[in-house]
């Protein structure tokens, strides 16, 4: 199985300016460049890792299947396709129902600039595995 390492943690916010102020003031985090996603947000450097803040409309939390804009954390791998093959061997598939716990959503090229695959754990916590540069 390909090795993974933690890449970032994403947190939800209903007020981006308040969240940015909090993470800069309380933790001394510095903002870093963020791609132009459809949802508002901010990325911060946190040592070798990152903290992502995503604006999420109140009342919509986890009402859909795998939602890449929902709260999640991410592992990074040097072998993205190898990890997708590992997930497939574990029974994960792209063509299952949206609420299926074995569903995975693959984004091989997107605004983030690196490939991503999303899945959920048994408690429906969303997990991203990506091929971001180290």
mmCIF file with all atom_site columns, N, CA, C and O in Angstrom, residues 55-77:
data_model
loop_
_atom_site.group_PDB
_atom_site.id
_atom_site.type_symbol
_atom_site.label_atom_id
_atom_site.label_alt_id
_atom_site.label_comp_id
_atom_site.label_asym_id
_atom_site.label_entity_id
_atom_site.label_seq_id
_atom_site.pdbx_PDB_ins_code
_atom_site.Cartn_x
_atom_site.Cartn_y
_atom_site.Cartn_z
_atom_site.occupancy
_atom_site.B_iso_or_equiv
_atom_site.pdbx_formal_charge
_atom_site.auth_seq_id
_atom_site.auth_comp_id
_atom_site.auth_asym_id
_atom_site.auth_atom_id
_atom_site.pdbx_PDB_model_num
ATOM 1  N N  . UNK A 1 55 ? -15.897 28.615 3.652  1.00 0.00 ? 55 UNK A N  1
ATOM 2  C CA . UNK A 1 55 ? -17.189 29.200 3.995  1.00 0.00 ? 55 UNK A CA 1
ATOM 3  C C  . UNK A 1 55 ? -18.278 28.231 3.558  1.00 0.00 ? 55 UNK A C  1
ATOM 4  O O  . UNK A 1 55 ? -18.298 27.780 2.413  1.00 0.00 ? 55 UNK A O  1
ATOM 5  N N  . UNK A 1 56 ? -19.143 27.901 4.487  1.00 0.00 ? 56 UNK A N  1
ATOM 6  C CA . UNK A 1 56 ? -20.207 26.929 4.217  1.00 0.00 ? 56 UNK A CA 1
ATOM 7  C C  . UNK A 1 56 ? -21.524 27.501 4.692  1.00 0.00 ? 56 UNK A C  1
ATOM 8  O O  . UNK A 1 56 ? -21.626 27.940 5.841  1.00 0.00 ? 56 UNK A O  1
ATOM 9  N N  . UNK A 1 57 ? -22.533 27.509 3.832  1.00 0.00 ? 57 UNK A N  1
ATOM 10 C CA . UNK A 1 57 ? -23.820 28.100 4.227  1.00 0.00 ? 57 UNK A CA 1
ATOM 11 C C  . UNK A 1 57 ? -24.441 27.356 5.406  1.00 0.00 ? 57 UNK A C  1
ATOM 12 O O  . UNK A 1 57 ? -24.467 26.129 5.424  1.00 0.00 ? 57 UNK A O  1
ATOM 13 N N  . UNK A 1 58 ? -24.927 28.074 6.416  1.00 0.00 ? 58 UNK A N  1
ATOM 14 C CA . UNK A 1 58 ? -25.579 27.424 7.553  1.00 0.00 ? 58 UNK A CA 1
ATOM 15 C C  . UNK A 1 58 ? -26.754 26.565 7.087  1.00 0.00 ? 58 UNK A C  1
ATOM 16 O O  . UNK A 1 58 ? -27.444 26.894 6.128  1.00 0.00 ? 58 UNK A O  1
ATOM 17 N N  . UNK A 1 59 ? -26.946 25.441 7.752  1.00 0.00 ? 59 UNK A N  1
ATOM 18 C CA . UNK A 1 59 ? -28.075 24.571 7.454  1.00 0.00 ? 59 UNK A CA 1
ATOM 19 C C  . UNK A 1 59 ? -27.824 23.547 6.365  1.00 0.00 ? 59 UNK A C  1
ATOM 20 O O  . UNK A 1 59 ? -28.655 22.682 6.131  1.00 0.00 ? 59 UNK A O  1
ATOM 21 N N  . UNK A 1 60 ? -26.681 23.600 5.682  1.00 0.00 ? 60 UNK A N  1
ATOM 22 C CA . UNK A 1 60 ? -26.407 22.665 4.588  1.00 0.00 ? 60 UNK A CA 1
ATOM 23 C C  . UNK A 1 60 ? -25.408 21.583 4.961  1.00 0.00 ? 60 UNK A C  1
ATOM 24 O O  . UNK A 1 60 ? -25.027 20.780 4.134  1.00 0.00 ? 60 UNK A O  1
ATOM 25 N N  . UNK A 1 61 ? -24.957 21.565 6.198  1.00 0.00 ? 61 UNK A N  1
ATOM 26 C CA . UNK A 1 61 ? -23.893 20.652 6.612  1.00 0.00 ? 61 UNK A CA 1
ATOM 27 C C  . UNK A 1 61 ? -24.300 19.195 6.434  1.00 0.00 ? 61 UNK A C  1
ATOM 28 O O  . UNK A 1 61 ? -25.292 18.747 6.962  1.00 0.00 ? 61 UNK A O  1
ATOM 29 N N  . UNK A 1 62 ? -23.544 18.479 5.644  1.00 0.00 ? 62 UNK A N  1
ATOM 30 C CA . UNK A 1 62 ? -23.687 17.045 5.407  1.00 0.00 ? 62 UNK A CA 1
ATOM 31 C C  . UNK A 1 62 ? -25.084 16.619 4.989  1.00 0.00 ? 62 UNK A C  1
ATOM 32 O O  . UNK A 1 62 ? -25.608 15.622 5.439  1.00 0.00 ? 62 UNK A O  1
ATOM 33 N N  . UNK A 1 63 ? -25.674 17.366 4.116  1.00 0.00 ? 63 UNK A N  1
ATOM 34 C CA . UNK A 1 63 ? -26.974 16.984 3.578  1.00 0.00 ? 63 UNK A CA 1
ATOM 35 C C  . UNK A 1 63 ? -26.831 16.256 2.253  1.00 0.00 ? 63 UNK A C  1
ATOM 36 O O  . UNK A 1 63 ? -27.800 15.793 1.695  1.00 0.00 ? 63 UNK A O  1
ATOM 37 N N  . UNK A 1 64 ? -25.615 16.185 1.763  1.00 0.00 ? 64 UNK A N  1
ATOM 38 C CA . UNK A 1 64 ? -25.348 15.510 0.495  1.00 0.00 ? 64 UNK A CA 1
ATOM 39 C C  . UNK A 1 64 ? -24.384 14.361 0.741  1.00 0.00 ? 64 UNK A C  1
ATOM 40 O O  . UNK A 1 64 ? -23.940 14.150 1.857  1.00 0.00 ? 64 UNK A O  1
ATOM 41 N N  . UNK A 1 65 ? -24.058 13.628 -0.330 1.00 0.00 ? 65 UNK A N  1
ATOM 42 C CA . UNK A 1 65 ? -23.052 12.571 -0.233 1.00 0.00 ? 65 UNK A CA 1
ATOM 43 C C  . UNK A 1 65 ? -21.688 13.192 -0.006 1.00 0.00 ? 65 UNK A C  1
ATOM 44 O O  . UNK A 1 65 ? -21.535 14.108 0.781  1.00 0.00 ? 65 UNK A O  1
ATOM 45 N N  . UNK A 1 66 ? -20.682 12.741 -0.736 1.00 0.00 ? 66 UNK A N  1
ATOM 46 C CA . UNK A 1 66 ? -19.341 13.302 -0.604 1.00 0.00 ? 66 UNK A CA 1
ATOM 47 C C  . UNK A 1 66 ? -19.359 14.708 -1.190 1.00 0.00 ? 66 UNK A C  1
ATOM 48 O O  . UNK A 1 66 ? -19.625 14.912 -2.358 1.00 0.00 ? 66 UNK A O  1
ATOM 49 N N  . UNK A 1 67 ? -19.076 15.672 -0.337 1.00 0.00 ? 67 UNK A N  1
ATOM 50 C CA . UNK A 1 67 ? -19.080 17.077 -0.730 1.00 0.00 ? 67 UNK A CA 1
ATOM 51 C C  . UNK A 1 67 ? -17.685 17.625 -0.459 1.00 0.00 ? 67 UNK A C  1
ATOM 52 O O  . UNK A 1 67 ? -17.272 17.749 0.689  1.00 0.00 ? 67 UNK A O  1
ATOM 53 N N  . UNK A 1 68 ? -16.947 17.951 -1.518 1.00 0.00 ? 68 UNK A N  1
ATOM 54 C CA . UNK A 1 68 ? -15.564 18.400 -1.367 1.00 0.00 ? 68 UNK A CA 1
ATOM 55 C C  . UNK A 1 68 ? -15.453 19.727 -0.633 1.00 0.00 ? 68 UNK A C  1
ATOM 56 O O  . UNK A 1 68 ? -14.381 20.087 -0.172 1.00 0.00 ? 68 UNK A O  1
ATOM 57 N N  . UNK A 1 69 ? -16.563 20.462 -0.510 1.00 0.00 ? 69 UNK A N  1
ATOM 58 C CA . UNK A 1 69 ? -16.542 21.730 0.216  1.00 0.00 ? 69 UNK A CA 1
ATOM 59 C C  . UNK A 1 69 ? -16.928 21.563 1.678  1.00 0.00 ? 69 UNK A C  1
ATOM 60 O O  . UNK A 1 69 ? -16.988 22.531 2.419  1.00 0.00 ? 69 UNK A O  1
ATOM 61 N N  . UNK A 1 70 ? -17.194 20.341 2.103  1.00 0.00 ? 70 UNK A N  1
ATOM 62 C CA . UNK A 1 70 ? -17.551 20.062 3.490  1.00 0.00 ? 70 UNK A CA 1
ATOM 63 C C  . UNK A 1 70 ? -16.273 19.889 4.312  1.00 0.00 ? 70 UNK A C  1
ATOM 64 O O  . UNK A 1 70 ? -15.170 19.781 3.772  1.00 0.00 ? 70 UNK A O  1
ATOM 65 N N  . UNK A 1 71 ? -16.407 19.844 5.628  1.00 0.00 ? 71 UNK A N  1
ATOM 66 C CA . UNK A 1 71 ? -15.268 19.645 6.509  1.00 0.00 ? 71 UNK A CA 1
ATOM 67 C C  . UNK A 1 71 ? -14.594 18.310 6.187  1.00 0.00 ? 71 UNK A C  1
ATOM 68 O O  . UNK A 1 71 ? -15.263 17.297 6.006  1.00 0.00 ? 71 UNK A O  1
ATOM 69 N N  . UNK A 1 72 ? -13.280 18.335 6.086  1.00 0.00 ? 72 UNK A N  1
ATOM 70 C CA . UNK A 1 72 ? -12.527 17.121 5.784  1.00 0.00 ? 72 UNK A CA 1
ATOM 71 C C  . UNK A 1 72 ? -11.070 17.319 6.175  1.00 0.00 ? 72 UNK A C  1
ATOM 72 O O  . UNK A 1 72 ? -10.658 18.418 6.493  1.00 0.00 ? 72 UNK A O  1
ATOM 73 N N  . UNK A 1 73 ? -10.342 16.233 6.178  1.00 0.00 ? 73 UNK A N  1
ATOM 74 C CA . UNK A 1 73 ? -8.890  16.340 6.302  1.00 0.00 ? 73 UNK A CA 1
ATOM 75 C C  . UNK A 1 73 ? -8.296  15.583 5.129  1.00 0.00 ? 73 UNK A C  1
ATOM 76 O O  . UNK A 1 73 ? -8.979  14.827 4.450  1.00 0.00 ? 73 UNK A O  1
ATOM 77 N N  . UNK A 1 74 ? -7.001  15.809 4.883  1.00 0.00 ? 74 UNK A N  1
ATOM 78 C CA . UNK A 1 74 ? -6.391  15.238 3.687  1.00 0.00 ? 74 UNK A CA 1
ATOM 79 C C  . UNK A 1 74 ? -5.064  14.565 4.004  1.00 0.00 ? 74 UNK A C  1
ATOM 80 O O  . UNK A 1 74 ? -4.256  15.090 4.765  1.00 0.00 ? 74 UNK A O  1
ATOM 81 N N  . UNK A 1 75 ? -4.875  13.408 3.387  1.00 0.00 ? 75 UNK A N  1
ATOM 82 C CA . UNK A 1 75 ? -3.588  12.743 3.350  1.00 0.00 ? 75 UNK A CA 1
ATOM 83 C C  . UNK A 1 75 ? -2.962  13.042 1.998  1.00 0.00 ? 75 UNK A C  1
ATOM 84 O O  . UNK A 1 75 ? -3.671  13.217 1.008  1.00 0.00 ? 75 UNK A O  1
ATOM 85 N N  . UNK A 1 76 ? -1.623  13.086 1.969  1.00 0.00 ? 76 UNK A N  1
ATOM 86 C CA . UNK A 1 76 ? -0.903  13.267 0.713  1.00 0.00 ? 76 UNK A CA 1
ATOM 87 C C  . UNK A 1 76 ? -0.150  11.988 0.425  1.00 0.00 ? 76 UNK A C  1
ATOM 88 O O  . UNK A 1 76 ? 0.369   11.341 1.328  1.00 0.00 ? 76 UNK A O  1
ATOM 89 N N  . UNK A 1 77 ? -0.102  11.613 -0.840 1.00 0.00 ? 77 UNK A N  1
ATOM 90 C CA . UNK A 1 77 ? 0.656   10.432 -1.233 1.00 0.00 ? 77 UNK A CA 1
ATOM 91 C C  . UNK A 1 77 ? 1.542   10.759 -2.427 1.00 0.00 ? 77 UNK A C  1
ATOM 92 O O  . UNK A 1 77 ? 1.207   11.620 -3.246 1.00 0.00 ? 77 UNK A O  1
#
